[in-house]
Short mmCIF file of C-alpha atoms and ligand atoms in Angstrom, two decimals:
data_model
loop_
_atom_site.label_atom_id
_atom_site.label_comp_id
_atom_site.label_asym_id
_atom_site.label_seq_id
_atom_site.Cartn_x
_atom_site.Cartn_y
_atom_site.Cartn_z
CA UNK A 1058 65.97 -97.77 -93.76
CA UNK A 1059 62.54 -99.31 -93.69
CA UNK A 1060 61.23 -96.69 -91.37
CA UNK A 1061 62.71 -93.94 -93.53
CA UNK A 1062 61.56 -95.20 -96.78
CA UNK A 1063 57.95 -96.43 -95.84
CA UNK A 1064 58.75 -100.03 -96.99
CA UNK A 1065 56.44 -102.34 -95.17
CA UNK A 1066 57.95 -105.36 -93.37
CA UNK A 1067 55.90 -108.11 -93.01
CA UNK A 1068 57.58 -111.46 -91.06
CA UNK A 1069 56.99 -115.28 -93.01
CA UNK A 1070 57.48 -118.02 -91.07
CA UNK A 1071 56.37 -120.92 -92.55
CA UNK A 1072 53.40 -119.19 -94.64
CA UNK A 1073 50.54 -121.41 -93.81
CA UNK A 1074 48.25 -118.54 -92.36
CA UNK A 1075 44.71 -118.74 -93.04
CA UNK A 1076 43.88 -115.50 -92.55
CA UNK A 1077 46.12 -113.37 -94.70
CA UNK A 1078 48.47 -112.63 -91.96
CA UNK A 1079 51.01 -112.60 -94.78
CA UNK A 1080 49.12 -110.54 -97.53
CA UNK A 1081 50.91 -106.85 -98.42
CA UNK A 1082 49.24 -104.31 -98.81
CA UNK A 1083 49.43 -102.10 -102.06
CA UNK A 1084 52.44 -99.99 -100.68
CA UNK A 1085 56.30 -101.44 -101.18
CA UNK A 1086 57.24 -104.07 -98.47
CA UNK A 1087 59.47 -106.39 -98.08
CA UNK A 1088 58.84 -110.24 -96.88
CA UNK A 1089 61.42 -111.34 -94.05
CA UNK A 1090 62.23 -115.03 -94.37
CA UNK A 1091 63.14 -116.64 -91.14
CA UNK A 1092 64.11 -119.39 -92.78
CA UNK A 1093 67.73 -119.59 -91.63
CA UNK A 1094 67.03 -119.08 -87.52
CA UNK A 1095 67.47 -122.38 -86.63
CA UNK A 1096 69.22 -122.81 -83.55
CA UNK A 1097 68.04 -125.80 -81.03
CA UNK A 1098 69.52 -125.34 -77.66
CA UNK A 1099 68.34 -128.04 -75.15
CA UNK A 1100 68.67 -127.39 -71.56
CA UNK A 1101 67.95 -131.43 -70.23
CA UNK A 1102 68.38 -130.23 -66.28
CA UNK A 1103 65.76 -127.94 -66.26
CA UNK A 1104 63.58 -129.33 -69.75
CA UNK A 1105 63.64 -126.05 -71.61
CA UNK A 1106 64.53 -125.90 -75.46
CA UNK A 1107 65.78 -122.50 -76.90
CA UNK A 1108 64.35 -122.79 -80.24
CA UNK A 1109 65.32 -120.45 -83.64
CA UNK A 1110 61.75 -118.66 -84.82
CA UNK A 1111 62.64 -120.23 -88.16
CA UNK A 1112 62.46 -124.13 -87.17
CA UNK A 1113 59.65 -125.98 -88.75
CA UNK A 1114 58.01 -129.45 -86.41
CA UNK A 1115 59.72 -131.68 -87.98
CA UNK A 1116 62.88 -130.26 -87.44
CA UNK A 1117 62.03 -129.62 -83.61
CA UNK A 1118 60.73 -132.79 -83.26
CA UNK A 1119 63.89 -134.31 -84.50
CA UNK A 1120 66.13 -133.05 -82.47
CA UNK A 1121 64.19 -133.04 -79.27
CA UNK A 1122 63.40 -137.17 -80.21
CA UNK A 1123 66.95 -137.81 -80.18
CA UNK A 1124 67.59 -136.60 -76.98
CA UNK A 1125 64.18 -137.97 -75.58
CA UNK A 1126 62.23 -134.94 -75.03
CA UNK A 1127 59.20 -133.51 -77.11
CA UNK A 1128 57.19 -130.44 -77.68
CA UNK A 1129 53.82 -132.06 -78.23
CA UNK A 1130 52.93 -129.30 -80.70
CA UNK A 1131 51.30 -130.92 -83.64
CA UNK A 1132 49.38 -128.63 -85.66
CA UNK A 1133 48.10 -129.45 -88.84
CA UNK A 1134 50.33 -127.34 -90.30
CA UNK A 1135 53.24 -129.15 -88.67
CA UNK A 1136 55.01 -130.33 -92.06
CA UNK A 1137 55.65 -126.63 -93.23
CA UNK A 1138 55.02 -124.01 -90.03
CA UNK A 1139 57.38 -122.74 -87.69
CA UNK A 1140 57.81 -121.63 -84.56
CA UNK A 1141 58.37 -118.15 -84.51
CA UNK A 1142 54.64 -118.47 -86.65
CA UNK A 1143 53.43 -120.31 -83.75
CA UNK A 1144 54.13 -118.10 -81.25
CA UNK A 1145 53.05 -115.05 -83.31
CA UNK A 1146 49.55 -116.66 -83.92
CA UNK A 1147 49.00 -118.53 -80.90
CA UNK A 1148 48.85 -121.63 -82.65
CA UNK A 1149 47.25 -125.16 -80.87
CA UNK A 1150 48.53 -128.62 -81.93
CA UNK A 1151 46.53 -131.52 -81.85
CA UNK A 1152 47.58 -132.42 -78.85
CA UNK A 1153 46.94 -129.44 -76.96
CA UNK A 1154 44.44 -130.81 -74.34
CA UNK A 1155 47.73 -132.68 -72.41
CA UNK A 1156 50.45 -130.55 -74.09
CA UNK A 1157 49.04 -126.91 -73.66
CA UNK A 1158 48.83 -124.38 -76.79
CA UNK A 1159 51.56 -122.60 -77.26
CA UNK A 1160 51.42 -119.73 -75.16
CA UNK A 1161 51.19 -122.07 -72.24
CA UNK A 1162 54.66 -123.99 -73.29
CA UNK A 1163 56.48 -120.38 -73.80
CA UNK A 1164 58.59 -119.06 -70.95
CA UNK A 1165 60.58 -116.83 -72.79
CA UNK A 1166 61.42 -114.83 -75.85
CA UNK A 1167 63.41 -112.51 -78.29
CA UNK A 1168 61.45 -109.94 -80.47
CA UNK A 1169 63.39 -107.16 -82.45
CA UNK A 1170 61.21 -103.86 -83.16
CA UNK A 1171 62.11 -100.96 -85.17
CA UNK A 1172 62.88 -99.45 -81.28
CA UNK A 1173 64.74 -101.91 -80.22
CA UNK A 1174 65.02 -104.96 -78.85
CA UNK A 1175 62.34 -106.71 -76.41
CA UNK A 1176 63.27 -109.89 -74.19
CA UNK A 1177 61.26 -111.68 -72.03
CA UNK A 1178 63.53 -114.16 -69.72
CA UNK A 1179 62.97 -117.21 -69.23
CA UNK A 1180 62.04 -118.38 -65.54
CA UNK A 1181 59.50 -120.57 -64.29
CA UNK A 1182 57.08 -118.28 -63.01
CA UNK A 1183 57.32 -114.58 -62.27
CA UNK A 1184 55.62 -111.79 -60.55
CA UNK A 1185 57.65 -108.69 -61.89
CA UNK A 1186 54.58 -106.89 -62.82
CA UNK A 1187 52.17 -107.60 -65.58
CA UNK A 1188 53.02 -110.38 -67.72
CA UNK A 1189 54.19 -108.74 -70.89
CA UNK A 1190 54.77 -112.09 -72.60
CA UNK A 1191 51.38 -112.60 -73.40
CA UNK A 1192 51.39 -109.10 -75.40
CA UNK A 1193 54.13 -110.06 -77.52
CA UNK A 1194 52.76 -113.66 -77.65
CA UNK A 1195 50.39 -113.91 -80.58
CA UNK A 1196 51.23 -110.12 -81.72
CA UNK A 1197 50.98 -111.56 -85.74
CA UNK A 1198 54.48 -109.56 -86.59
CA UNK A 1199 52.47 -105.83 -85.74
CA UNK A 1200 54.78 -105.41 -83.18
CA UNK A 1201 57.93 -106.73 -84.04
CA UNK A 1202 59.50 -110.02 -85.22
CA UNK A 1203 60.36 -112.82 -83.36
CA UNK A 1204 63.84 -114.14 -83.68
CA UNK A 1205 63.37 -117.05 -80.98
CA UNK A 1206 61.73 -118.14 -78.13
CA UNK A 1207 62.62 -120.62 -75.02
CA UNK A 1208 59.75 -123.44 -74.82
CA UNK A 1209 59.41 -126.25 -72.15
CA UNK A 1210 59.76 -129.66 -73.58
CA UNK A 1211 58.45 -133.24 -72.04
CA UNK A 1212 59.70 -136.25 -72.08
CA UNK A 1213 58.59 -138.21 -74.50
CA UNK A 1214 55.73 -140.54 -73.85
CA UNK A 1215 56.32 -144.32 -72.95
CA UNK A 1216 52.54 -145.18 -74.41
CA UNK A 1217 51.09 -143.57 -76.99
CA UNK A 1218 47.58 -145.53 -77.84
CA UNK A 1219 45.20 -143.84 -80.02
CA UNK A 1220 41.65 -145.62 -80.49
CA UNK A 1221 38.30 -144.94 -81.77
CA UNK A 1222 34.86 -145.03 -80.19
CA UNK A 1223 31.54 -144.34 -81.50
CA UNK A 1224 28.38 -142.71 -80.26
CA UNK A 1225 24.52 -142.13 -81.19
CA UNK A 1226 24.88 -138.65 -81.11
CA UNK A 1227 27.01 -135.35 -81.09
CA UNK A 1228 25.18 -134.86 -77.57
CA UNK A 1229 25.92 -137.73 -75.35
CA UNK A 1230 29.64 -137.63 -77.09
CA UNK A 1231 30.00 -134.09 -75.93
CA UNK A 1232 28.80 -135.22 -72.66
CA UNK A 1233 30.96 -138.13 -72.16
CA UNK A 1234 34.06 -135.70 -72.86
CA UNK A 1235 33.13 -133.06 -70.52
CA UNK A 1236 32.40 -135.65 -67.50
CA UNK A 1237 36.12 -137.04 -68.07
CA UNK A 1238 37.85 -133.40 -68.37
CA UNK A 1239 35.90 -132.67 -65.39
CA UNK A 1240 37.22 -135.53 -63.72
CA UNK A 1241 41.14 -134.54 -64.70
CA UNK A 1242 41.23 -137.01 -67.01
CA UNK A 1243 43.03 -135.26 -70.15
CA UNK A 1244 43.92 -137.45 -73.41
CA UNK A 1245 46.55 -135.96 -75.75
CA UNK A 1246 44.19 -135.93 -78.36
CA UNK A 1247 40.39 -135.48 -77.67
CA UNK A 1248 38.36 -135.18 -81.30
CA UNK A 1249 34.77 -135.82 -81.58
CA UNK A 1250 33.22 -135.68 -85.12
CA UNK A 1251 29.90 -134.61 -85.76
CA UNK A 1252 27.47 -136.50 -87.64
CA UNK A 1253 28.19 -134.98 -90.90
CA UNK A 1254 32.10 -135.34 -90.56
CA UNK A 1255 32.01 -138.41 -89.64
CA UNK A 1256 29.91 -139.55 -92.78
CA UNK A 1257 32.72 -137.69 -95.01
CA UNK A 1258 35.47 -139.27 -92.55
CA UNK A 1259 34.20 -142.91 -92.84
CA UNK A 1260 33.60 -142.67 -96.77
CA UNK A 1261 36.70 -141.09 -97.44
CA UNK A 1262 38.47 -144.25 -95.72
CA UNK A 1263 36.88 -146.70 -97.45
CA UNK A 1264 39.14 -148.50 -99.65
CA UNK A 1265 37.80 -150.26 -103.13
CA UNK A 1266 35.87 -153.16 -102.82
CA UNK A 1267 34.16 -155.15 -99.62
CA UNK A 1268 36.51 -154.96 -96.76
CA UNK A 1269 36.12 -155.71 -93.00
CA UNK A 1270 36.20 -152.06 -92.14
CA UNK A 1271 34.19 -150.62 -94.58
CA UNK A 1272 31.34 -153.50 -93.71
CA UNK A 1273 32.04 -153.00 -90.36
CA UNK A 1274 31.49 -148.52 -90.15
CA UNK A 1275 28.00 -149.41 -92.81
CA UNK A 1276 26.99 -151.77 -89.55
CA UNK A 1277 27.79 -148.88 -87.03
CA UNK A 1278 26.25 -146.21 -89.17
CA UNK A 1279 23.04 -148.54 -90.12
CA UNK A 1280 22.93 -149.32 -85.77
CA UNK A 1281 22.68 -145.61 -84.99
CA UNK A 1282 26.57 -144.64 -84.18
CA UNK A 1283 26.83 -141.54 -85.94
CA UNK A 1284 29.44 -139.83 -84.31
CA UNK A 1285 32.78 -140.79 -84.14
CA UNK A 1286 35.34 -140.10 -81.20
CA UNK A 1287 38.97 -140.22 -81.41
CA UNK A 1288 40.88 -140.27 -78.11
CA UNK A 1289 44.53 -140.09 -78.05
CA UNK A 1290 46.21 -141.35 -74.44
CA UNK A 1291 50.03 -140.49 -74.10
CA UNK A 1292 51.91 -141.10 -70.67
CA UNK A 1293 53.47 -143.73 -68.41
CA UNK A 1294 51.96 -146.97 -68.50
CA UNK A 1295 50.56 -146.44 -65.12
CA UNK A 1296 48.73 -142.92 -66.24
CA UNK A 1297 47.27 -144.56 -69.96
CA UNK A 1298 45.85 -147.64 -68.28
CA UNK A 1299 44.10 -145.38 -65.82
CA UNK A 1300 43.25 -142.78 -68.32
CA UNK A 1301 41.98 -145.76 -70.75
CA UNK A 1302 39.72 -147.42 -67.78
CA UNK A 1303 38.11 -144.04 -66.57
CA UNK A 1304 37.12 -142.65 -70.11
CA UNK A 1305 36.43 -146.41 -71.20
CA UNK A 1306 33.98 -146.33 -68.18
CA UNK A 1307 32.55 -142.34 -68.82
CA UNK A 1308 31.98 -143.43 -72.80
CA UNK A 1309 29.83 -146.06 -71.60
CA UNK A 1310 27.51 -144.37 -69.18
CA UNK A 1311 26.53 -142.19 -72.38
CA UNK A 1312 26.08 -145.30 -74.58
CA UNK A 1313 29.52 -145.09 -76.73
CA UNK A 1314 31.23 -147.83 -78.03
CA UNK A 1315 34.88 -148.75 -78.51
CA UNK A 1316 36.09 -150.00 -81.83
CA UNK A 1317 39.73 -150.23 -80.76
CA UNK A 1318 42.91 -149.09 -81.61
CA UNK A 1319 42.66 -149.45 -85.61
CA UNK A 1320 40.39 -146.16 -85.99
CA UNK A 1321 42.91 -144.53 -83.92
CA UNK A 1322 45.73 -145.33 -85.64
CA UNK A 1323 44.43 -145.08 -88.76
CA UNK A 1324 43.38 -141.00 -87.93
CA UNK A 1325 47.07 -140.63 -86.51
CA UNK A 1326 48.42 -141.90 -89.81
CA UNK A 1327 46.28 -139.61 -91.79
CA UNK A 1328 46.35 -136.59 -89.69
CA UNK A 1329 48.76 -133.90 -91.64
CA UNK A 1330 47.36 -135.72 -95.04
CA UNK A 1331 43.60 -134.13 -95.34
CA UNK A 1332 44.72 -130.72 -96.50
CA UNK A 1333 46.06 -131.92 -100.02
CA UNK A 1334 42.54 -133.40 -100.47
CA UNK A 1335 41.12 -129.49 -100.09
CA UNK A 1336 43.75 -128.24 -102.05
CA UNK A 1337 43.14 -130.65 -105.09
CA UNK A 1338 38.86 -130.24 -104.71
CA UNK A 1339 39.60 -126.44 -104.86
CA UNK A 1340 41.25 -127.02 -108.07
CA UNK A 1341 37.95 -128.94 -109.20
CA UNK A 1342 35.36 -126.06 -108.69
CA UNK A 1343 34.72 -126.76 -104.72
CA UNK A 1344 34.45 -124.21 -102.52
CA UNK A 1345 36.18 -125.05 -99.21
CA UNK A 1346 37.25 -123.45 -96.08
CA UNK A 1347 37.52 -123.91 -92.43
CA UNK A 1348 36.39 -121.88 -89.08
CA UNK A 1349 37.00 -122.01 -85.59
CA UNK A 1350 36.15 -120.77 -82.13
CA UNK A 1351 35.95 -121.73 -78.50
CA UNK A 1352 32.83 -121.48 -75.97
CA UNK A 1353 31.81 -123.15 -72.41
CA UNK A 1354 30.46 -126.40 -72.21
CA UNK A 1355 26.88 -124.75 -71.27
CA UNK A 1356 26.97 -123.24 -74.93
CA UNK A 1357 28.27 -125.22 -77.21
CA UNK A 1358 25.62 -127.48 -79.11
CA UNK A 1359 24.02 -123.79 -79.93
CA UNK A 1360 26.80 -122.48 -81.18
CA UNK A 1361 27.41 -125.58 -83.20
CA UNK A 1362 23.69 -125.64 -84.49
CA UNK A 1363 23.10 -121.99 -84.94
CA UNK A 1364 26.91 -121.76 -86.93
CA UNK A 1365 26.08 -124.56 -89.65
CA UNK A 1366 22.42 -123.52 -90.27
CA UNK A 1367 24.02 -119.74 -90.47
CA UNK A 1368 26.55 -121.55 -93.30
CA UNK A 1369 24.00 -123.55 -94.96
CA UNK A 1370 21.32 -121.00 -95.19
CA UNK A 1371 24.21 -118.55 -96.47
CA UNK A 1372 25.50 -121.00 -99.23
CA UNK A 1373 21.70 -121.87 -100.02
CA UNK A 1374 20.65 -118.50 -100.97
CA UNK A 1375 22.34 -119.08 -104.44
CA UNK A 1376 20.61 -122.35 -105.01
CA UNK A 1377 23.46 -124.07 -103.93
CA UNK A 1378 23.72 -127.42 -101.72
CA UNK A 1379 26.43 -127.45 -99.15
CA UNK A 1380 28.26 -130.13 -96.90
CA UNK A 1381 28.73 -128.24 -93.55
CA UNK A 1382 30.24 -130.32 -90.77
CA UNK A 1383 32.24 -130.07 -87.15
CA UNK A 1384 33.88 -131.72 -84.46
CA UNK A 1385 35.30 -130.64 -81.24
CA UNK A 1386 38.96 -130.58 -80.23
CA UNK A 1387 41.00 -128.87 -78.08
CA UNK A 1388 39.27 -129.11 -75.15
CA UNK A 1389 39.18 -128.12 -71.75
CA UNK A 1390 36.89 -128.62 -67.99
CA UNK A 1391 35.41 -125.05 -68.83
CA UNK A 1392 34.86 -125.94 -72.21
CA UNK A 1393 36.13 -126.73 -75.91
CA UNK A 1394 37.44 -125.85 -79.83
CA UNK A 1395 34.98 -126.47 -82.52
CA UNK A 1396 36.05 -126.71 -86.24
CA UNK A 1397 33.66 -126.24 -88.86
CA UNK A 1398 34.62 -127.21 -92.43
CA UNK A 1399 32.42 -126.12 -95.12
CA UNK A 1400 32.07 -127.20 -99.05
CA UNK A 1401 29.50 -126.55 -101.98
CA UNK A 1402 30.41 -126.04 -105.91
CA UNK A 1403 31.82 -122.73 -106.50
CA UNK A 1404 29.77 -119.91 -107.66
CA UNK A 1405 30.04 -117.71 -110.80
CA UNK A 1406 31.28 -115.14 -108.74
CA UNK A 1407 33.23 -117.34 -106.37
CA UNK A 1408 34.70 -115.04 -104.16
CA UNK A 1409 31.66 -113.03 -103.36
CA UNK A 1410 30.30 -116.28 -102.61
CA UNK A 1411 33.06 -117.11 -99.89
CA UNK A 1412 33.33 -113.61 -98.37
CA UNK A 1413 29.56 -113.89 -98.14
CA UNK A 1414 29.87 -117.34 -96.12
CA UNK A 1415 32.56 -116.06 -94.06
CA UNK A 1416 31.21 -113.20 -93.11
CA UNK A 1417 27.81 -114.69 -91.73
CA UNK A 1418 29.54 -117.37 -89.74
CA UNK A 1419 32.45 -114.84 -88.19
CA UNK A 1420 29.13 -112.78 -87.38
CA UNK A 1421 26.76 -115.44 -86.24
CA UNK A 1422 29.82 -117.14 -83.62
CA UNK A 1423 30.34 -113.64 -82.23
CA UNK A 1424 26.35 -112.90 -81.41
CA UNK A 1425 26.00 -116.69 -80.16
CA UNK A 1426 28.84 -115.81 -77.76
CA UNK A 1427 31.95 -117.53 -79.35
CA UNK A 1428 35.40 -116.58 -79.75
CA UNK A 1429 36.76 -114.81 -83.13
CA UNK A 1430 39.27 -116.91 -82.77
CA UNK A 1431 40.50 -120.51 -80.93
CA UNK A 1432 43.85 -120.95 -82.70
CA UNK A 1433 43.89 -119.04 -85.82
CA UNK A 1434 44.30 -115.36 -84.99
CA UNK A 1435 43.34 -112.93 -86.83
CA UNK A 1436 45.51 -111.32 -89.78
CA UNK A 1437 43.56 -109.44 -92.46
CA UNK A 1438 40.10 -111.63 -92.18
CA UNK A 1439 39.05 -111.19 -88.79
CA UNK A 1440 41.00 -107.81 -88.58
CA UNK A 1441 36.85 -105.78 -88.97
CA UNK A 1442 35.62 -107.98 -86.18
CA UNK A 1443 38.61 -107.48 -83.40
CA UNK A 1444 37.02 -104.17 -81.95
CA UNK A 1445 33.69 -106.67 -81.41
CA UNK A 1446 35.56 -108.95 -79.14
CA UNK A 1447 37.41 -106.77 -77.65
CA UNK A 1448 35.86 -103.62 -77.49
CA UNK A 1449 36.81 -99.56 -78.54
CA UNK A 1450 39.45 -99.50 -74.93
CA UNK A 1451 40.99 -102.89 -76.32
CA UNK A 1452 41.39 -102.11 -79.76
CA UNK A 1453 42.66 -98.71 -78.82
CA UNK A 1454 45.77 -100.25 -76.21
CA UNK A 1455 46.82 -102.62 -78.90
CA UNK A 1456 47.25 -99.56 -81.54
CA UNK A 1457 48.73 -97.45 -78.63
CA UNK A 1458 51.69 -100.71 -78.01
CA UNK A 1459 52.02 -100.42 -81.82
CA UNK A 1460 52.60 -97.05 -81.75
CA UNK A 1461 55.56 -97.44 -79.11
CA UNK A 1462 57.12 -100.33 -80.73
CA UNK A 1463 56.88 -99.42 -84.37
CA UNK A 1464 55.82 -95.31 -84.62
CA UNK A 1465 56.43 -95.31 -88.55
CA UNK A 1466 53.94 -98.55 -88.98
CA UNK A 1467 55.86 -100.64 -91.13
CA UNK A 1468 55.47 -103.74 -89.03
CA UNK A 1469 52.85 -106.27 -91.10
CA UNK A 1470 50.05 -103.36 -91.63
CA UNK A 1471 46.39 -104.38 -91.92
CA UNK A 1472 46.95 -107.32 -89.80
CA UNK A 1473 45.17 -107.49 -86.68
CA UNK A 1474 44.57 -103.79 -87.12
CA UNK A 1475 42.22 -102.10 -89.54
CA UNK A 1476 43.55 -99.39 -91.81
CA UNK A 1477 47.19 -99.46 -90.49
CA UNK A 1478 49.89 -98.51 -92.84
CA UNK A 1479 53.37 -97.00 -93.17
CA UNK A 1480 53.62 -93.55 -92.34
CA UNK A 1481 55.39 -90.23 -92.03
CA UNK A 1482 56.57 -89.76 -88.15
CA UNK A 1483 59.10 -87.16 -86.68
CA UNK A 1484 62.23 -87.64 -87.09
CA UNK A 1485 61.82 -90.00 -90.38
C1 FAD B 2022 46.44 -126.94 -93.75
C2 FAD B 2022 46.57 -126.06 -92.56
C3 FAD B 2022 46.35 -126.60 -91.31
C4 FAD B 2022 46.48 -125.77 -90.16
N1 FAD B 2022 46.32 -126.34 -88.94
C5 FAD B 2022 46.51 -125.59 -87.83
C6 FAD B 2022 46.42 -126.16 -86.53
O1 FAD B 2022 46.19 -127.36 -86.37
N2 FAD B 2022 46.61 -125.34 -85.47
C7 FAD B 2022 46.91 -124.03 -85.62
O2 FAD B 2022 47.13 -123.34 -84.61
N3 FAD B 2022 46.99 -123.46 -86.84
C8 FAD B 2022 46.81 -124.19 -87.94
N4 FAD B 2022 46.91 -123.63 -89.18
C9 FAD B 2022 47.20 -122.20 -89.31
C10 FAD B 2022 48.72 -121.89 -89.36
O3 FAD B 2022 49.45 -123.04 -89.66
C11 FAD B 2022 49.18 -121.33 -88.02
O4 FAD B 2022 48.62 -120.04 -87.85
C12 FAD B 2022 50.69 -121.25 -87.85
O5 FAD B 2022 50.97 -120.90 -86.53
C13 FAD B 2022 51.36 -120.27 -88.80
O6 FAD B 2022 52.74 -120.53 -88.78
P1 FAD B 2022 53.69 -120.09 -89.98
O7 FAD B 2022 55.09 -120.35 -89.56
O8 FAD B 2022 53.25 -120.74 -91.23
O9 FAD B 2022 53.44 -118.54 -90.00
P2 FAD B 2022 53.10 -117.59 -91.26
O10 FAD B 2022 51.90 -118.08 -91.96
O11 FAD B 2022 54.32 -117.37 -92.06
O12 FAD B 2022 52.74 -116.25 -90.47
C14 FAD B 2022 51.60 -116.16 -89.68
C15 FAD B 2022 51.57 -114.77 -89.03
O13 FAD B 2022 52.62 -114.66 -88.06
C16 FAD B 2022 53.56 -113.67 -88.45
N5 FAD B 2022 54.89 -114.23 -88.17
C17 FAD B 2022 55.43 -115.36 -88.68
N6 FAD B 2022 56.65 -115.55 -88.15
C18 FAD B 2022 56.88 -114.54 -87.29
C19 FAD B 2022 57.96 -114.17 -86.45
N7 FAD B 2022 59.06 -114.90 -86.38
N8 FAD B 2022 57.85 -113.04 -85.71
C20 FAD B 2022 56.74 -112.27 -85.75
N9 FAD B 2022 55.69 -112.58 -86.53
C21 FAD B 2022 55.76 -113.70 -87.30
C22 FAD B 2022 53.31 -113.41 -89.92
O14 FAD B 2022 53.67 -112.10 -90.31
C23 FAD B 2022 51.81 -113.65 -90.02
O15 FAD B 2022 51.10 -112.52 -89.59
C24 FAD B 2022 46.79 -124.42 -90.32
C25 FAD B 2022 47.01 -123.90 -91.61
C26 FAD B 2022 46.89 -124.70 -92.71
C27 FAD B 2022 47.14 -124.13 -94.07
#
């Protein structure tokens, strides 16, 4: 009916996109509410979990914690996202330098299209061919929707320890992390601030008054220890002690310093909280947004540099003062995530102002040789600057696998894809 009538059908999963991958265009559509696939089918033998594209973290997490498994998918998003929204984006949770991002935990999946529909079985490993997974993986709903997918799950963790280290500067920090990933040492959770975020980090911990901690981060700060490192260790007993000892020993070569397990902690307890804090500055006149991408080790204090002066310089131009700060996550031996976060007072003409800063940065990461994209995707925003990744030929097969999925184009338009929209084919 869809097909016939031009009625756009764009898939919501848990509707935390960043990037308009949820946005209608002006023609009639129709939002499709996974909401009630929620089936959890755990295979223990073989540590699979069939999971309903409709199932938020918590409610994964749940069930797989009662039976002693986990996903270790932790987004930021976790609270409200789902998996089918996951999958569709290629999302990465916090935890993704142990854990994988999602497209490495996915073995196998449903996805109805308007032609029928696709599955993709679940076995270990495969050779039938090329590995159509990864098309449908991270396809944003252009293709078709995901009802559910088969994920492998862990065991959970015996340790879990989570502690805080400090270093002069964003460069011997980035070095100390590379030397251990290069090592195969992997934590679950590998964040390193820059010197700007970890300013905003430490002040926005502070609690009223003279405490302990808060004398304690002016001392570390007034010393020189600018940027802050949060390492997250999840395994046996055996594999955290060793993990602990090794980067313990790497941090020190490069002149870190430890401040135990409270800094840790104290970021795992916070870690889903910080977006409320952007959603109530927006509501006071602050401008505020995030970016990502993903470059080698042998680029990645230019990328960082060149991005925030692009931002600043951007945000300047209208007399304005800006906060622009970083850190790296998600990381890997070739090389590693990094997250900008930028704020200033809102302009008269506010969203002139962002499109202006968004557009700089997106442009300035591409030409210093970063990634449109580590986790986020692309949906409407990035849609213009797809073809510049991945070329005319690339841009041209993924409209082509539309075509043959979805010939009438009713399957989230604009996303991904420039100028796509519902239209007349034979046979409608
Ligand atoms: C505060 C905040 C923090 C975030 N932190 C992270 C983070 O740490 N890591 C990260 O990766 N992302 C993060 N994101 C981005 C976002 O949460 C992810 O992109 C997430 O994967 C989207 O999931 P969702 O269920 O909300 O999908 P939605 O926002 O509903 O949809 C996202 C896209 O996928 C499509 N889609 C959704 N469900 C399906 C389906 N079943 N089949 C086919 N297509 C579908 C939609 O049409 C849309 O194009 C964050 C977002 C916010 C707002």
């Amino acid at each position: 009916v869809a097909s016939k009538e031009f009625i756009e059908i764009i898939p919501f999963g848990g509707g935390t996109t960043v990037l308009g991958g949820i946005t209608p265009t002006k023609n009639p559509s129709l939002s499709v509410d996974m909401m009630h696939f929620k089936t959890i089918d755990l295979d223990e033998i073989s540590h699979t979990a069939n999971l309903g594209a409709g199932l938020r973290g918590p409610e994964i997490e749940e069930k797989l914690e009662k039976n002693g498994f986990t996903l270790g998918h932790f987004p930021q998003s976790f609270e409200f996202s789902t998996l089918g929204g996951w999958v569709a984006t290629r999302s990465a949770g916090q935890a993704s330098t142990k854990y994988g991002k999602i497209e490495d935990m996915v073995l196998g999946l449903r996805m109805v299209t308007p032609k029928g529909i696709i599955r993709v079985l679940p076995h270990p490993a495969s050779s039938t061919g090329p590995g159509l997974k990864n098309l449908y993986i991270g396809s944003e709903g252009i293709f078709g929707i995901i009802t559910s997918a088969t994920l492998q799950v862990k065991s959970i963790p015996r340790v879990r320890e989570y502690k805080g280290f400090f270093f002069k500067t964003f460069h011997e920090g980035i070095r100390a992390i590379r030397t251990f990933m290069q090592n195969g040492i992997a934590p679950a959770v590998v964040r390193l601030s820059d010197v700007e975020e970890t300013a905003v980090s430490l002040a926005l911990s502070q609690k009223k008054g003279i405490t302990k901690e808060g004398l304690g981060s002016w001392v570390l700060q007034k010393s020189g220890f600018r940027c802050l490192l949060i390492l997250g260790m999840e395994g046996s007993r055996e594999e955290v002690a060793y993990e602990s000892e090794v980067s313990r020993y790497v941090i020190k070569e490069f002149h870190g310093l430890g401040v135990g397990k409270s800094a840790g902690e104290a970021w795992k307890k916070e870690r889903f909280r910080h977006p409320y804090l952007r959603d109530a500055l927006l509501e006071r006149g602050v401008m505020i947004d995030t970016l990502e991408t993903v470059t080698s080790w042998n680029n990645l204090e230019e990328l960082h540099r060149k991005t925030k002066e692009a931002i600043e310089k951007t945000i300047g131009k209208r007399g304005i003062r800006s906060i622009v700060m970083a850190h790296i996550s998600h990381v890997y031996e070739t090389g590693a995530c990094l997250y900008f976060t930028f704020m200033a007072p809102q302009a008269k003409d506010k969203i002139s102002q962002w499109e202006d800063v968004k557009s700089v940065a997106t442009r300035t990461i591409l030409e210093s040789g970063g990634a449109l994209s580590h986790h986020h995707g692309i949906g409407i925003d990035h849609a213009l600057f797809f073809i510049a990744e991945h070329g005319k030929e690339g841009v041209e097969a993924v409209r082509r696998t539309k075509m043959l999925f979805d010939p009438s184009g009713i399957l989230n338009p604009g996303k991904v894809l420039v100028k796509t929209r519902a239209r007349k084919t034979k046979g409608n």
